[in-house]
Amino acid sequence: MATHEVFNQAPPFVGHDVYRMDAVLTEAVDRWVPEDHRSATHDELSALGVRAGSAEAAELAERAERNAPRLRTHDRWGHRVDEVDFDPAWHDLMTVAAGAGLTAETWTKGRDVGAHVRRAAGFVTWSQVDAGHICPITMTHAALPALRHSPVLAERYEGPLASREYDFGLRPVSEKAGAIAGMGMTEKQGGSDVRSNTTRALATPGGPLPGETYRLTGHKWFCSAPMSDLFLVLAKTSPEAAPSCFLVPRVLDDGTRNPFAIQRLKDKLGDRSNASSEIELDGTWGSLVGEEGRGVRAIIDMVAATRLDCILGSAAITRAALTRAAHHARHRSAFGKTLVDQPLMRAVLTDLAIESEAATLLGMRLAQAVDAGEVELARLGVAVGKYWVCKRTPTLVAEAMECLGGLGYVEENGLARLYRQAPLNSIWEGSGNVNALDVLRAVAREPASLKALLEEAEAGRGQLSTLDRALDRVLAEGQALAVDPQGAEAGARRLVEGLALTLQGSLMARYAPPEMAEAFVESRLGDGMRLGLGALEPGLTVLAAPAALERC
């Protein structure tokens, strides 16, 4: 039957270089990667970008999402195995991510080669394909700085964690070409309050692991990627003690399985390609990481790295939603014009592009701060950025979906998957309140971090008068906080939002096209600010639209 002709539809959004078409990423590499490494970095990331924009990658992501991981607690003979089966597409995605150096390789490079900027650009590029498999990639990257609190453990596991080989299967790490890491911190009764954990660790010298060995008994309410090779786990050596951090492998060196019972996989809103689980530990072997009773201090380095990836991952989701919306608007006509030429649609797309630029730019600058050893800026900037960028993402993706109308709401387009994924980074590694309170603690305990962040924001002074007034406000608020940090708790979100927007405005003023910077600052920090996206003053839209749309 031929009842009608199919026309006025956008072609498939494939066949492009995700990296090269993102000016923020390429400019960040030009700006912050040393010249003698720049050309090779562009070439490597472009190859990754071509893969990310291919029809094959889109099919892998769809299969990994559609065919969710399945738990097998027992084999056919009744033996407990506690294994998770994945669609082959998952392993293909992991192979590309590891092969692109997105795991722990970064920490093995010198700071003078721009390794964190290179990885951040690759992370944003490849995350746009599927965010689920990026979770264990992030944890593998973040595990190494935590393990360096115990040199004997770092020496043993650094090579496998930094490998570009993805080697799936439960075997001793010593027999594998590469290793993946996970973590188990939270428990039913506490969530983010890890000091209420009840998992116990009994010192057992002479165990089958390097370093100081313990046996752990308890549960973990949220253990992501349970087929990882090793985990960082929090447990207490006594009910009154502060938590300690332990490295827990799935398989011991002699090939026996470490007790690690997967009770169930989580049925989640999004992140469906990734397996998240509840586990029980019963006499499970672990090696102490850092000092006993200082587990939060040891694992905070892992948290800092994962939080930066939360910013980058949210920027990637926003970018993926924006480019899909722009692609549709360029090919779809309504009321005699393509959508992209309709004034109101241009206003929406321009606003989305400005927000996407600011999110990615902040993430890339914080990655560069890690490369440069700017510890104080990275410490506070990551907490501020994690709060704001991740919290904005669901709103931005929802707006991008509206650009497609009903087409955006169906699964096959890809935006529905992005929308389900969008809230996760705002919850993972500390929800909005946790991050806002963390900012207050950092300012109270490490005042140099606030000084470093304000100095970074001040670097944009003199570019735009509205930005200068915003800098004055946030400087006054920061000084008031330093005087009375305890009294600031109820207003923590307001403070963090102000810090984030002012820092983003400063970065936009220095590094973005001037018309986009002006539109961001006036609409986010000026007197004429509006809450809704696409509500820019008409003059700002006319000014910023050409550059904004060219960059998406």
XYZ file of C-alpha atoms in Angstrom:
552
model
C 0.000 0.000 0.000
C 1.227 3.468 -0.907
C -1.023 5.907 0.912
C 1.372 8.824 1.085
C 4.859 10.119 0.407
C 7.254 10.531 3.344
C 8.833 13.976 3.239
C 9.832 16.923 5.440
C 11.766 14.597 7.757
C 15.294 15.157 9.034
C 17.826 12.570 7.808
C 19.530 10.284 10.355
C 21.905 12.217 12.575
C 25.006 10.171 11.760
C 28.170 10.515 9.694
C 29.742 13.467 11.495
C 32.819 14.072 13.669
C 31.469 14.779 17.163
C 34.804 16.227 18.294
C 35.633 18.463 15.335
C 32.134 19.972 15.250
C 32.446 21.033 18.910
C 34.367 24.290 18.896
C 34.620 24.428 22.700
C 36.548 21.153 22.765
C 38.871 21.925 19.873
C 39.574 25.423 21.198
C 40.287 24.017 24.673
C 42.868 21.663 23.184
C 44.424 24.562 21.242
C 44.426 26.689 24.387
C 45.556 24.233 27.064
C 47.426 21.344 25.429
C 51.118 22.136 24.828
C 51.916 22.866 21.201
C 54.154 19.839 20.663
C 51.264 17.521 21.708
C 48.453 19.464 20.084
C 48.361 18.052 16.574
C 48.470 14.427 17.735
C 45.755 15.161 20.297
C 43.478 16.653 17.637
C 44.037 13.670 15.363
C 43.347 11.098 18.070
C 40.234 12.874 19.304
C 38.972 13.373 15.758
C 39.220 9.633 15.138
C 37.180 9.112 18.307
C 34.721 11.793 17.180
C 34.159 10.051 13.848
C 33.374 6.820 15.681
C 31.054 8.669 18.057
C 29.123 10.141 15.144
C 28.840 6.907 13.193
C 25.746 4.820 12.564
C 27.565 1.877 14.130
C 28.024 3.715 17.434
C 24.361 4.733 17.469
C 23.352 1.104 16.961
C 25.670 -0.081 19.744
C 24.167 2.436 22.156
C 20.626 1.444 21.267
C 21.369 -2.272 21.688
C 23.171 -1.792 25.006
C 20.219 0.227 26.301
C 17.521 -2.051 24.931
C 19.129 -5.291 26.093
C 19.677 -4.448 29.743
C 22.211 -6.390 31.862
C 20.922 -9.588 33.486
C 21.955 -11.031 36.851
C 22.856 -14.722 37.195
C 23.175 -15.598 40.858
C 23.697 -19.360 40.249
C 24.919 -21.625 37.491
C 22.918 -24.582 36.145
C 24.242 -26.881 38.859
C 23.248 -24.571 41.714
C 26.666 -23.062 42.439
C 26.650 -19.388 43.389
C 28.364 -17.359 40.626
C 27.071 -13.773 41.045
C 27.710 -12.704 37.471
C 26.083 -10.154 35.192
C 25.588 -10.784 31.485
C 25.767 -7.873 29.053
C 24.807 -7.466 25.430
C 27.942 -7.636 23.232
C 27.315 -3.991 22.343
C 28.254 -3.035 25.916
C 31.650 -4.656 25.542
C 32.175 -2.920 22.189
C 31.471 0.452 23.801
C 33.808 -0.317 26.699
C 36.528 -1.390 24.287
C 36.416 1.953 22.488
C 36.363 3.965 25.733
C 39.335 2.125 27.221
C 41.167 2.224 23.898
C 40.765 5.997 23.802
C 42.601 6.336 27.125
C 39.538 7.388 29.104
C 40.379 5.124 32.069
C 43.286 5.843 34.444
C 46.033 6.518 31.906
C 45.750 10.250 32.598
C 47.332 9.942 36.042
C 50.436 8.247 34.629
C 51.255 11.196 32.341
C 53.144 14.312 33.325
C 51.149 17.457 34.035
C 52.932 19.285 31.234
C 51.313 17.300 28.408
C 47.704 18.394 28.960
C 46.593 14.848 29.757
C 43.484 15.806 31.715
C 42.345 18.267 29.055
C 42.854 15.611 26.374
C 40.900 13.039 28.359
C 38.139 15.537 29.201
C 37.660 16.345 25.513
C 37.562 12.629 24.684
C 35.192 11.981 27.567
C 32.713 14.624 26.364
C 32.993 13.280 22.831
C 32.425 9.587 23.571
C 29.907 10.131 26.410
C 27.453 11.443 23.830
C 27.136 7.905 22.438
C 26.010 6.186 25.674
C 26.370 7.463 29.216
C 25.746 4.098 30.914
C 29.063 2.429 30.109
C 30.865 5.640 31.042
C 30.118 4.966 34.731
C 32.745 2.196 35.160
C 35.110 4.152 32.903
C 34.802 7.102 35.289
C 35.336 4.950 38.382
C 38.400 3.310 36.850
C 39.869 6.716 36.140
C 39.051 7.962 39.626
C 40.289 4.915 41.567
C 43.986 5.496 40.969
C 44.442 8.768 42.926
C 42.687 7.115 45.867
C 44.908 4.034 45.687
C 47.985 6.248 45.804
C 47.277 6.698 49.498
C 48.802 3.193 49.721
C 51.876 2.985 47.457
C 51.976 -0.831 47.569
C 48.458 -0.975 46.133
C 49.068 1.752 43.574
C 52.192 -0.028 42.348
C 50.310 -3.272 41.900
C 47.155 -1.969 40.217
C 48.249 1.185 38.394
C 49.248 -0.626 35.208
C 45.989 -2.567 34.727
C 43.822 0.443 35.620
C 45.725 2.683 33.198
C 45.681 0.127 30.391
C 44.010 0.845 27.056
C 42.909 -2.797 26.896
C 39.415 -3.803 27.954
C 39.626 -7.369 29.235
C 36.237 -8.559 30.512
C 35.786 -11.553 32.812
C 36.285 -12.572 36.422
C 39.940 -13.562 36.661
C 42.851 -12.457 38.851
C 43.941 -8.946 37.891
C 47.484 -10.265 37.488
C 46.253 -12.342 34.539
C 44.414 -9.530 32.770
C 45.504 -7.012 30.144
C 43.397 -4.293 31.772
C 41.227 -3.801 34.854
C 38.014 -1.928 35.627
C 37.225 -0.433 39.047
C 34.001 0.242 40.942
C 33.040 1.523 44.349
C 30.753 0.615 47.240
C 30.190 3.417 49.732
C 26.504 3.892 50.510
C 24.240 1.695 52.625
C 20.473 1.471 53.138
C 20.347 3.370 56.397
C 22.665 6.225 55.503
C 22.990 7.061 51.838
C 25.313 10.065 51.641
C 25.862 9.896 55.408
C 28.587 7.268 55.125
C 29.537 7.696 58.783
C 26.354 5.772 59.614
C 27.642 2.727 57.695
C 27.545 -0.591 59.560
C 29.817 -2.743 57.363
C 32.557 -4.107 59.648
C 36.222 -4.761 58.848
C 38.186 -7.239 60.971
C 41.961 -6.990 60.802
C 43.281 -10.333 59.522
C 47.046 -10.178 58.935
C 48.613 -12.418 56.323
C 45.636 -12.438 53.966
C 45.853 -13.154 50.237
C 46.200 -9.494 49.278
C 49.019 -6.952 49.413
C 49.270 -4.491 52.289
C 47.252 -4.622 55.518
C 44.478 -7.162 55.069
C 40.986 -7.282 56.605
C 37.802 -9.284 56.223
C 34.653 -7.269 55.562
C 31.061 -8.155 56.496
C 28.038 -6.049 55.632
C 26.026 -4.682 52.730
C 26.198 -1.953 50.104
C 22.973 -0.423 48.866
C 24.383 0.941 45.621
C 27.344 -0.791 44.028
C 27.676 0.174 40.392
C 29.244 -2.039 37.730
C 29.508 -5.183 39.924
C 31.460 -7.068 37.226
C 34.407 -4.732 37.804
C 37.708 -6.298 38.811
C 38.190 -4.352 42.028
C 36.262 -1.943 44.241
C 36.908 0.772 46.770
C 34.672 0.082 49.772
C 34.044 1.873 53.057
C 33.816 -0.133 56.308
C 34.416 0.406 60.024
C 36.934 -1.423 62.190
C 34.589 -0.935 65.188
C 31.077 0.486 65.626
C 32.500 3.690 67.118
C 35.268 4.146 64.536
C 35.207 6.459 61.556
C 35.028 4.613 58.218
C 38.150 3.189 56.620
C 38.681 2.603 52.917
C 39.476 -0.837 51.499
C 40.376 -2.239 48.108
C 38.241 -5.317 47.403
C 38.990 -7.510 44.352
C 36.321 -9.780 42.874
C 38.878 -12.580 42.321
C 41.891 -13.381 44.487
C 45.313 -14.114 43.038
C 44.884 -17.884 43.379
C 41.772 -17.732 41.176
C 39.198 -18.163 43.955
C 36.281 -15.783 44.117
C 36.238 -13.238 46.907
C 32.851 -13.456 48.726
C 30.720 -10.904 46.857
C 27.004 -11.731 46.657
C 24.985 -9.671 44.188
C 21.480 -9.563 45.646
C 19.762 -7.780 42.779
C 20.239 -5.230 40.007
C 18.563 -1.866 40.366
C 15.576 -1.087 38.136
C 16.503 2.513 37.291
C 14.914 5.430 35.470
C 17.895 5.741 33.142
C 21.460 4.474 32.922
C 19.895 1.183 31.816
C 22.880 -0.145 29.893
C 24.893 -0.082 33.131
C 24.403 -2.640 35.906
C 23.905 -1.122 39.357
C 23.481 -3.532 42.235
C 22.977 -4.281 45.889
C 25.678 -6.530 47.323
C 26.463 -8.470 50.490
C 29.990 -8.922 51.836
C 30.578 -11.917 54.115
C 34.171 -12.352 55.215
C 35.298 -10.593 52.046
C 39.000 -9.866 51.776
C 40.100 -6.242 51.487
C 43.330 -4.239 51.709
C 43.428 -1.031 53.741
C 43.761 2.100 51.598
C 45.424 4.945 53.467
C 45.098 5.155 57.243
C 42.594 3.318 59.402
C 39.681 5.591 60.272
C 40.562 7.970 57.441
C 38.536 6.308 54.723
C 36.570 9.386 53.737
C 39.832 11.269 53.282
C 41.220 8.449 51.138
C 38.168 8.073 48.950
C 37.560 11.822 48.579
C 40.170 11.893 45.815
C 38.068 9.370 43.939
C 34.946 11.435 44.596
C 36.620 14.610 43.309
C 37.555 12.906 40.054
C 34.115 11.369 39.586
C 32.454 14.710 40.279
C 34.473 16.328 37.517
C 33.276 13.568 35.214
C 29.721 14.336 36.341
C 30.192 17.886 35.045
C 31.735 16.668 31.795
C 29.099 13.958 31.384
C 26.257 16.425 31.915
C 27.864 18.823 29.447
C 28.002 15.913 26.987
C 24.309 15.118 27.469
C 23.400 18.773 26.944
C 25.569 18.958 23.844
C 24.080 15.760 22.409
C 20.543 17.085 22.976
C 21.401 20.458 21.459
C 22.975 19.056 18.301
C 20.026 16.721 17.733
C 17.615 19.620 18.127
C 19.634 21.830 15.781
C 19.901 19.036 13.207
C 16.138 18.583 13.250
C 15.492 22.334 13.020
C 17.747 22.674 9.982
C 15.835 19.996 8.046
C 12.232 20.415 9.184
C 9.916 23.051 7.693
C 6.762 24.554 9.161
C 4.622 27.501 8.130
C 6.721 28.160 5.033
C 10.176 28.203 6.662
C 12.686 25.762 8.072
C 12.415 25.674 11.853
C 15.857 27.118 12.327
C 14.750 30.255 10.458
C 11.703 30.773 12.677
C 12.542 33.625 15.114
C 11.259 31.883 18.234
C 12.988 28.593 17.432
C 16.220 30.508 16.812
C 15.818 32.072 20.255
C 15.445 28.643 21.884
C 18.350 27.051 20.015
C 20.563 30.066 20.672
C 19.843 29.933 24.393
C 20.502 26.185 24.479
C 23.778 26.662 22.604
C 24.909 29.369 25.012
C 24.139 27.192 28.022
C 25.903 24.202 26.445
C 28.976 26.294 25.698
C 29.172 27.565 29.270
C 28.800 24.055 30.733
C 31.482 22.512 28.532
C 33.838 25.439 28.990
C 33.605 25.173 32.781
C 34.315 21.432 32.690
C 37.301 21.876 30.396
C 38.759 24.686 32.519
C 38.496 22.535 35.636
C 40.248 19.680 33.811
C 43.002 22.128 32.925
C 43.197 23.150 36.583
C 43.980 19.514 37.434
C 46.710 19.488 34.792
C 48.132 22.745 36.154
C 48.103 21.571 39.773
C 45.629 24.304 40.778
C 44.382 22.226 43.689
C 42.320 24.905 45.416
C 40.498 25.949 42.247
C 39.772 22.354 41.321
C 38.580 21.534 44.846
C 35.909 24.220 45.031
C 35.254 24.632 41.312
C 34.322 20.979 40.900
C 31.811 21.122 43.767
C 30.290 24.345 42.414
C 30.183 23.064 38.840
C 28.817 19.672 39.865
C 25.924 21.391 41.612
C 24.948 23.775 38.831
C 25.780 22.083 35.528
C 24.264 18.742 36.527
C 21.155 20.362 37.954
C 20.525 22.348 34.773
C 20.809 19.362 32.441
C 17.284 17.866 32.737
C 15.719 21.257 31.963
C 17.956 21.716 28.936
C 17.260 18.252 27.533
C 13.513 18.744 28.025
C 13.712 21.971 26.024
C 15.648 20.223 23.264
C 12.940 17.555 23.129
C 10.335 20.247 22.578
C 12.226 21.400 19.502
C 11.278 18.059 17.931
C 7.782 17.892 19.369
C 6.363 14.376 19.463
C 9.353 13.040 17.513
C 11.568 13.889 20.459
C 9.437 11.880 22.863
C 9.806 8.531 21.107
C 12.657 6.202 21.984
C 14.133 5.743 18.513
C 15.216 9.380 18.300
C 17.644 9.140 21.215
C 16.444 12.192 23.107
C 14.187 10.121 25.354
C 17.238 8.158 26.509
C 19.133 11.409 27.136
C 16.194 12.741 29.156
C 16.069 9.646 31.383
C 19.822 9.900 31.857
C 19.851 13.635 32.531
C 19.043 13.659 36.310
C 21.615 11.032 37.255
C 24.759 13.148 37.492
C 22.983 15.562 39.829
C 22.291 12.634 42.193
C 25.444 10.537 41.802
C 28.392 11.480 44.020
C 26.290 13.826 46.122
C 22.930 15.399 45.335
C 22.443 19.163 45.124
C 22.212 19.669 48.879
C 25.269 17.515 49.541
C 27.351 19.488 47.046
C 26.083 22.836 48.308
C 27.015 21.896 51.872
C 30.358 20.620 50.623
C 31.023 24.077 49.203
C 30.359 25.585 52.631
C 32.703 23.093 54.295
C 35.426 23.738 51.737
C 35.183 27.492 52.261
C 35.280 27.111 56.060
C 38.140 24.597 56.181
C 40.089 25.608 53.085
C 39.624 29.364 52.602
C 42.294 29.293 49.909
C 39.833 27.422 47.686
C 37.357 30.321 47.739
C 40.187 32.757 47.089
C 41.309 30.699 44.080
C 37.796 30.482 42.629
C 37.168 34.207 43.075
C 40.519 35.015 41.471
C 39.593 32.841 38.486
C 36.277 34.660 38.161
C 37.986 38.046 38.591
C 40.098 37.325 35.509
C 37.028 38.245 33.470
C 36.629 41.677 35.041
C 36.554 44.584 32.623
C 34.960 42.632 29.781
C 31.281 43.407 30.487
C 29.812 45.858 32.993
C 27.066 43.415 34.018
C 29.701 40.796 34.781
C 31.643 43.319 36.855
C 28.572 44.020 38.990
C 27.978 40.288 39.423
C 31.607 39.872 40.495
C 31.110 42.560 43.118
C 28.023 40.751 44.456
C 29.598 37.314 44.622
C 32.761 38.731 46.198
C 30.685 40.348 48.945
C 28.725 37.122 49.489
C 31.954 35.133 49.670
C 33.416 37.510 52.248
C 30.231 37.285 54.327
C 30.394 33.509 54.177
C 33.973 33.532 55.404
C 32.855 35.530 58.452
C 29.825 33.373 59.278
C 29.961 30.043 57.378
C 27.579 28.305 59.797
C 24.873 30.874 59.214
C 24.999 30.366 55.467
C 23.570 26.825 55.327
C 19.994 27.790 54.482
C 21.264 30.005 51.669
C 23.860 27.575 50.364
C 22.094 26.900 47.086
C 21.770 30.596 46.338
C 25.459 31.122 47.059
C 26.605 28.168 44.926
C 24.385 29.189 42.027
C 25.873 32.689 42.150
C 29.423 31.343 42.226
C 28.724 28.993 39.317
C 27.050 31.552 37.068
C 29.676 34.205 37.774
C 32.508 31.773 37.091
C 30.818 30.634 33.877
C 30.230 34.256 32.880
C 33.901 35.042 33.406
C 34.992 32.055 31.320
C 32.533 32.970 28.567
C 33.792 36.566 28.547
C 37.368 35.380 28.086
C 37.002 32.424 25.750
C 33.621 32.372 23.969
C 32.573 34.481 20.969
C 31.852 37.970 22.369
C 28.203 38.006 21.307
C 27.553 34.659 23.022
C 29.353 35.860 26.149
C 27.258 39.020 26.281
C 24.027 37.058 25.843
C 25.018 34.656 28.639
C 25.988 37.385 31.076
C 22.997 39.641 30.433
C 20.468 36.794 30.571
C 21.956 34.922 33.562
C 23.452 37.721 35.657
C 21.744 40.922 34.482
C 18.656 42.783 35.619
C 16.665 41.455 32.661
C 17.238 37.790 33.450
C 14.402 35.332 32.779
C 13.881 31.844 34.170
C 12.740 30.179 30.950
C 15.048 29.103 28.131
C 14.510 30.932 24.855
C 13.445 34.095 26.683
C 16.498 36.137 25.708
C 15.888 39.780 24.892
C 15.268 39.928 21.121
C 18.348 42.019 20.522
C 20.557 39.473 22.268
C 19.117 36.661 20.156
C 19.781 38.559 16.926
C 23.298 39.306 18.116
C 24.232 35.829 19.350
C 22.329 33.503 17.017
C 24.799 33.383 14.081
C 27.757 32.359 16.227
C 25.709 30.097 18.497
C 24.097 28.160 15.660
C 27.348 27.901 13.730
C 28.918 26.183 16.760
C 26.206 23.492 16.968
